[in-house]
mmCIF file of C-alpha atoms in Angstrom:
data_model
loop_
_atom_site.group_PDB
_atom_site.id
_atom_site.type_symbol
_atom_site.label_atom_id
_atom_site.label_comp_id
_atom_site.label_asym_id
_atom_site.label_seq_id
_atom_site.Cartn_x
_atom_site.Cartn_y
_atom_site.Cartn_z
ATOM 1 C CA MET A 124 -24.160 -18.211 -6.031
ATOM 2 C CA GLY A 125 -24.984 -15.345 -8.396
ATOM 3 C CA LEU A 126 -24.054 -12.795 -5.737
ATOM 4 C CA LEU A 127 -20.860 -14.715 -4.959
ATOM 5 C CA ARG A 128 -19.795 -14.734 -8.623
ATOM 6 C CA LYS A 129 -20.494 -11.009 -8.899
ATOM 7 C CA LEU A 130 -18.537 -10.224 -5.735
ATOM 8 C CA VAL A 131 -15.604 -12.434 -6.650
ATOM 9 C CA GLY A 132 -15.491 -10.961 -10.149
ATOM 10 C CA ALA A 133 -15.330 -7.464 -8.691
ATOM 11 C CA SER A 134 -12.834 -8.408 -6.024
ATOM 12 C CA THR A 135 -10.335 -9.947 -8.441
ATOM 13 C CA GLU A 136 -9.781 -6.465 -9.856
ATOM 14 C CA SER A 137 -8.246 -5.505 -6.507
ATOM 15 C CA ARG A 138 -5.645 -8.290 -6.482
ATOM 16 C CA GLY A 139 -2.125 -6.958 -6.426
ATOM 17 C CA LYS A 140 -3.245 -3.492 -5.497
ATOM 18 C CA LEU A 141 -2.897 -1.622 -2.278
ATOM 19 C CA PRO A 142 -5.421 -2.170 0.452
ATOM 20 C CA THR A 143 -7.726 0.762 1.085
ATOM 21 C CA LYS A 144 -5.522 1.979 3.924
ATOM 22 C CA VAL A 145 -1.782 2.010 3.397
ATOM 23 C CA VAL A 146 -0.651 3.561 6.652
ATOM 24 C CA SER A 147 -3.569 5.019 8.486
ATOM 25 C CA GLY A 148 -3.498 8.813 8.404
ATOM 26 C CA GLU A 149 0.148 8.912 7.325
ATOM 27 C CA SER A 150 1.911 10.115 4.224
ATOM 28 C CA PRO A 151 5.098 8.402 3.011
ATOM 29 C CA ALA A 152 7.174 11.222 4.433
ATOM 30 C CA ASP A 153 9.079 11.257 7.692
ATOM 31 C CA SER A 154 7.374 13.543 10.174
ATOM 32 C CA GLU A 155 10.618 14.615 11.839
ATOM 33 C CA ASP A 156 11.966 16.275 8.673
ATOM 34 C CA PRO A 157 11.980 19.999 9.532
ATOM 35 C CA GLU A 158 12.221 21.107 5.906
ATOM 36 C CA ALA A 159 8.608 20.406 4.996
ATOM 37 C CA PRO A 160 6.183 21.740 7.620
ATOM 38 C CA GLY A 161 2.645 21.539 6.263
ATOM 39 C CA VAL A 162 3.675 21.005 2.636
ATOM 40 C CA VAL A 163 3.719 17.214 2.787
ATOM 41 C CA GLU A 164 0.323 17.050 4.472
ATOM 42 C CA ALA A 165 -1.210 19.430 1.921
ATOM 43 C CA ALA A 166 0.324 17.522 -0.980
ATOM 44 C CA HIS A 167 -0.875 14.215 0.465
ATOM 45 C CA ALA A 168 -4.423 15.613 0.726
ATOM 46 C CA LEU A 169 -4.315 16.707 -2.915
ATOM 47 C CA GLU A 170 -2.971 13.317 -3.968
ATOM 48 C CA ALA A 171 -5.746 11.549 -2.065
ATOM 49 C CA THR A 172 -8.363 13.418 -4.119
ATOM 50 C CA GLY A 173 -6.648 12.742 -7.437
ATOM 51 C CA GLN A 174 -5.235 16.247 -7.852
ATOM 52 C CA TYR A 175 -1.824 14.954 -8.864
ATOM 53 C CA ALA A 176 -0.653 17.950 -10.878
ATOM 54 C CA ALA A 177 -1.500 20.328 -8.034
ATOM 55 C CA SER A 178 0.195 18.044 -5.508
ATOM 56 C CA LEU A 179 3.338 17.794 -7.620
ATOM 57 C CA ALA A 180 3.452 21.548 -8.238
ATOM 58 C CA LEU A 181 3.214 22.231 -4.506
ATOM 59 C CA ILE A 182 5.970 19.742 -3.706
ATOM 60 C CA ASP A 183 8.259 20.938 -6.499
ATOM 61 C CA ARG A 184 8.042 24.548 -5.296
ATOM 62 C CA ALA A 185 9.083 23.386 -1.845
ATOM 63 C CA ILE A 186 11.887 21.208 -3.244
ATOM 64 C CA ASP A 187 13.304 24.256 -5.022
ATOM 65 C CA ALA A 188 13.926 25.710 -1.570
ATOM 66 C CA ALA A 189 14.968 22.435 0.108
ATOM 67 C CA PRO A 190 16.310 20.047 -2.553
ATOM 68 C CA ASP A 191 17.610 17.493 -0.039
ATOM 69 C CA SER A 192 14.439 17.174 2.035
ATOM 70 C CA HIS A 193 13.722 13.459 2.274
ATOM 71 C CA SER A 194 10.103 14.127 3.249
ATOM 72 C CA LEU A 195 9.482 16.258 0.177
ATOM 73 C CA LEU A 196 11.198 13.734 -2.065
ATOM 74 C CA ALA A 197 9.192 10.894 -0.524
ATOM 75 C CA ALA A 198 5.967 12.844 -1.019
ATOM 76 C CA ARG A 199 6.962 13.516 -4.635
ATOM 77 C CA ALA A 200 7.573 9.794 -5.195
ATOM 78 C CA SER A 201 4.181 8.990 -3.703
ATOM 79 C CA THR A 202 2.349 11.448 -5.956
ATOM 80 C CA LEU A 203 4.188 10.245 -9.057
ATOM 81 C CA HIS A 204 3.354 6.655 -8.149
ATOM 82 C CA ALA A 205 -0.314 7.455 -7.659
ATOM 83 C CA TRP A 206 -0.268 9.272 -11.010
ATOM 84 C CA GLY A 207 1.235 6.220 -12.735
ATOM 85 C CA ARG A 208 4.562 7.845 -13.573
ATOM 86 C CA LEU A 209 6.518 4.871 -12.282
ATOM 87 C CA SER A 210 10.010 5.499 -13.646
ATOM 88 C CA GLU A 211 10.049 9.022 -12.232
ATOM 89 C CA ALA A 212 8.576 7.768 -8.978
ATOM 90 C CA ARG A 213 11.261 5.112 -8.500
ATOM 91 C CA ALA A 214 14.051 7.573 -9.292
ATOM 92 C CA THR A 215 12.609 10.057 -6.804
ATOM 93 C CA ALA A 216 12.166 7.363 -4.156
ATOM 94 C CA SER A 217 15.823 6.442 -4.574
ATOM 95 C CA ARG A 218 16.796 10.090 -4.018
ATOM 96 C CA ALA A 219 14.547 10.229 -0.955
ATOM 97 C CA GLU A 220 16.142 7.123 0.528
ATOM 98 C CA SER A 221 19.623 8.503 -0.093
ATOM 99 C CA ALA A 222 18.556 11.700 1.657
ATOM 100 C CA GLY A 223 17.382 9.752 4.717
ATOM 101 C CA ALA A 224 13.755 8.667 4.166
ATOM 102 C CA HIS A 225 12.989 5.608 6.273
ATOM 103 C CA SER A 226 9.419 5.782 7.571
ATOM 104 C CA VAL A 227 7.118 2.759 7.491
ATOM 105 C CA ALA A 228 4.878 4.475 4.943
ATOM 106 C CA PHE A 229 7.874 5.271 2.735
ATOM 107 C CA GLN A 230 8.983 1.618 2.802
ATOM 108 C CA ILE A 231 5.481 0.509 1.813
ATOM 109 C CA THR A 232 5.245 3.049 -0.999
ATOM 110 C CA SER A 233 8.691 2.012 -2.256
ATOM 111 C CA GLY A 234 7.635 -1.618 -2.046
ATOM 112 C CA TRP A 235 4.626 -0.980 -4.240
ATOM 113 C CA LEU A 236 6.796 0.908 -6.702
ATOM 114 C CA ASP A 237 9.053 -2.147 -6.922
ATOM 115 C CA PHE A 238 6.001 -4.379 -7.310
ATOM 116 C CA SER A 239 4.579 -2.179 -10.082
ATOM 117 C CA VAL A 240 7.653 -2.727 -12.239
ATOM 118 C CA GLY A 241 8.008 -6.442 -11.502
ATOM 119 C CA HIS A 242 10.711 -6.356 -8.804
ATOM 120 C CA LEU A 243 8.758 -8.720 -6.580
ATOM 121 C CA ASP A 244 11.527 -9.830 -4.221
ATOM 122 C CA ASP A 245 12.531 -6.213 -3.576
ATOM 123 C CA ALA A 246 8.901 -5.275 -2.994
ATOM 124 C CA GLU A 247 8.404 -8.026 -0.449
ATOM 125 C CA ALA A 248 11.669 -7.174 1.316
ATOM 126 C CA ARG A 249 10.623 -3.541 1.702
ATOM 127 C CA VAL A 250 7.198 -4.359 3.100
ATOM 128 C CA ARG A 251 8.728 -6.898 5.498
ATOM 129 C CA LYS A 252 11.129 -4.165 6.644
ATOM 130 C CA ALA A 253 8.115 -1.943 7.312
ATOM 131 C CA LEU A 254 6.460 -4.789 9.209
ATOM 132 C CA THR A 255 9.553 -5.222 11.392
ATOM 133 C CA ALA A 256 9.330 -1.546 12.331
ATOM 134 C CA ASP A 257 5.545 -1.634 12.882
ATOM 135 C CA PRO A 258 4.575 -5.236 13.660
ATOM 136 C CA ASP A 259 1.114 -4.528 15.054
ATOM 137 C CA ALA A 260 -0.323 -2.307 12.321
ATOM 138 C CA CYS A 261 -3.302 -3.607 10.364
ATOM 139 C CA ALA A 262 -2.211 -1.826 7.192
ATOM 140 C CA THR A 263 1.338 -3.177 7.275
ATOM 141 C CA HIS A 264 0.125 -6.774 7.540
ATOM 142 C CA ALA A 265 -2.490 -6.053 4.876
ATOM 143 C CA ASN A 266 0.089 -4.722 2.432
ATOM 144 C CA LEU A 267 2.292 -7.781 2.932
ATOM 145 C CA ALA A 268 -0.757 -10.020 2.509
ATOM 146 C CA VAL A 269 -1.689 -8.413 -0.808
ATOM 147 C CA LEU A 270 1.862 -8.879 -2.109
ATOM 148 C CA LEU A 271 1.891 -12.518 -1.043
ATOM 149 C CA GLN A 272 -1.560 -13.094 -2.519
ATOM 150 C CA ALA A 273 -0.458 -11.606 -5.833
ATOM 151 C CA ARG A 274 2.539 -13.973 -5.779
ATOM 152 C CA GLY A 275 0.267 -16.983 -5.209
ATOM 153 C CA ARG A 276 1.506 -17.670 -1.666
ATOM 154 C CA LEU A 277 -1.984 -17.979 -0.285
ATOM 155 C CA ASP A 278 -1.272 -19.598 3.095
ATOM 156 C CA GLU A 279 1.116 -16.787 4.003
ATOM 157 C CA ALA A 280 -1.299 -14.188 2.656
ATOM 158 C CA ILE A 281 -4.157 -15.623 4.711
ATOM 159 C CA ALA A 282 -2.045 -15.566 7.878
ATOM 160 C CA ASN A 283 -1.268 -11.883 7.352
ATOM 161 C CA TYR A 284 -4.870 -10.945 6.527
ATOM 162 C CA GLU A 285 -5.972 -12.732 9.690
ATOM 163 C CA ARG A 286 -3.326 -10.877 11.704
ATOM 164 C CA ALA A 287 -4.511 -7.580 10.229
ATOM 165 C CA LEU A 288 -8.102 -8.430 11.120
ATOM 166 C CA GLU A 289 -7.076 -9.070 14.720
ATOM 167 C CA VAL A 290 -6.204 -5.370 14.823
ATOM 168 C CA GLU A 291 -9.126 -4.055 12.761
ATOM 169 C CA ARG A 292 -11.755 -6.770 12.534
ATOM 170 C CA ASP A 293 -13.983 -5.020 9.982
ATOM 171 C CA ASP A 294 -11.357 -3.806 7.491
ATOM 172 C CA PHE A 295 -13.201 -4.046 4.162
ATOM 173 C CA GLN A 296 -10.225 -4.732 1.899
ATOM 174 C CA CYS A 297 -8.774 -7.395 4.194
ATOM 175 C CA LEU A 298 -12.098 -9.213 4.437
ATOM 176 C CA LEU A 299 -12.621 -9.024 0.688
ATOM 177 C CA ASN A 300 -9.141 -10.233 -0.237
ATOM 178 C CA LEU A 301 -9.161 -12.919 2.447
ATOM 179 C CA GLY A 302 -12.431 -14.160 0.977
ATOM 180 C CA VAL A 303 -10.836 -14.358 -2.473
ATOM 181 C CA CYS A 304 -7.882 -16.301 -1.010
ATOM 182 C CA LYS A 305 -10.256 -18.805 0.550
ATOM 183 C CA ILE A 306 -12.135 -19.220 -2.731
ATOM 184 C CA ASP A 307 -8.860 -19.708 -4.589
ATOM 185 C CA GLN A 308 -8.083 -22.522 -2.138
ATOM 186 C CA GLY A 309 -11.472 -24.117 -2.809
ATOM 187 C CA GLU A 310 -13.044 -23.028 0.480
ATOM 188 C CA PHE A 311 -16.104 -21.534 -1.202
ATOM 189 C CA ALA A 312 -18.393 -21.291 1.815
ATOM 190 C CA ALA A 313 -15.728 -19.614 3.946
ATOM 191 C CA GLY A 314 -14.858 -17.254 1.106
ATOM 192 C CA GLU A 315 -18.477 -16.294 0.526
ATOM 193 C CA ALA A 316 -18.995 -15.663 4.244
ATOM 194 C CA LEU A 317 -16.019 -13.320 4.374
ATOM 195 C CA ILE A 318 -17.089 -11.415 1.259
ATOM 196 C CA ARG A 319 -20.633 -11.060 2.572
ATOM 197 C CA ARG A 320 -19.208 -9.784 5.849
ATOM 198 C CA ALA A 321 -17.119 -7.240 3.911
ATOM 199 C CA VAL A 322 -20.102 -5.827 2.025
ATOM 200 C CA ALA A 323 -22.611 -6.041 4.882
#
């Protein structure tokens, strides 16, 4: 039980946060936007390594040349969100949506922005919209599951984690969070088994 307590204690820190993978290999931009070739990918790579200032500088230079590029605006919102600059991120996401951003990854990022400032219904609606567009993606189900788990709707969260695991059976974050859900429902043995499977 000592290991279980340690694992559960660590895993509770991840509640309400994004799963490890948001949209596998994708940035929140729309790939068909011709205004941002290469810039979004480079900015996303910088963001992924915590180089937020460099990512933002790269995007802002590109926006100077293409101020209505929804991909650049979406990438800017993503970097600002990752950096914790939530008000700026939400304002930029709104501009991106007005300019035409609509990708699954953008909807998920916008959903987490809403969640971060307490707009829970809006957050859930955005992630469900992403799920409608991409119903078989592990990450989309996982994001919805984390939102539902954070809202205390454990049965729905469990169903979405299980659906995600049908697609990627060894996804660490899904296994870990599903284990926490089971423990929160009093299913300690099942929860421990899932957490052990996650860290194996």
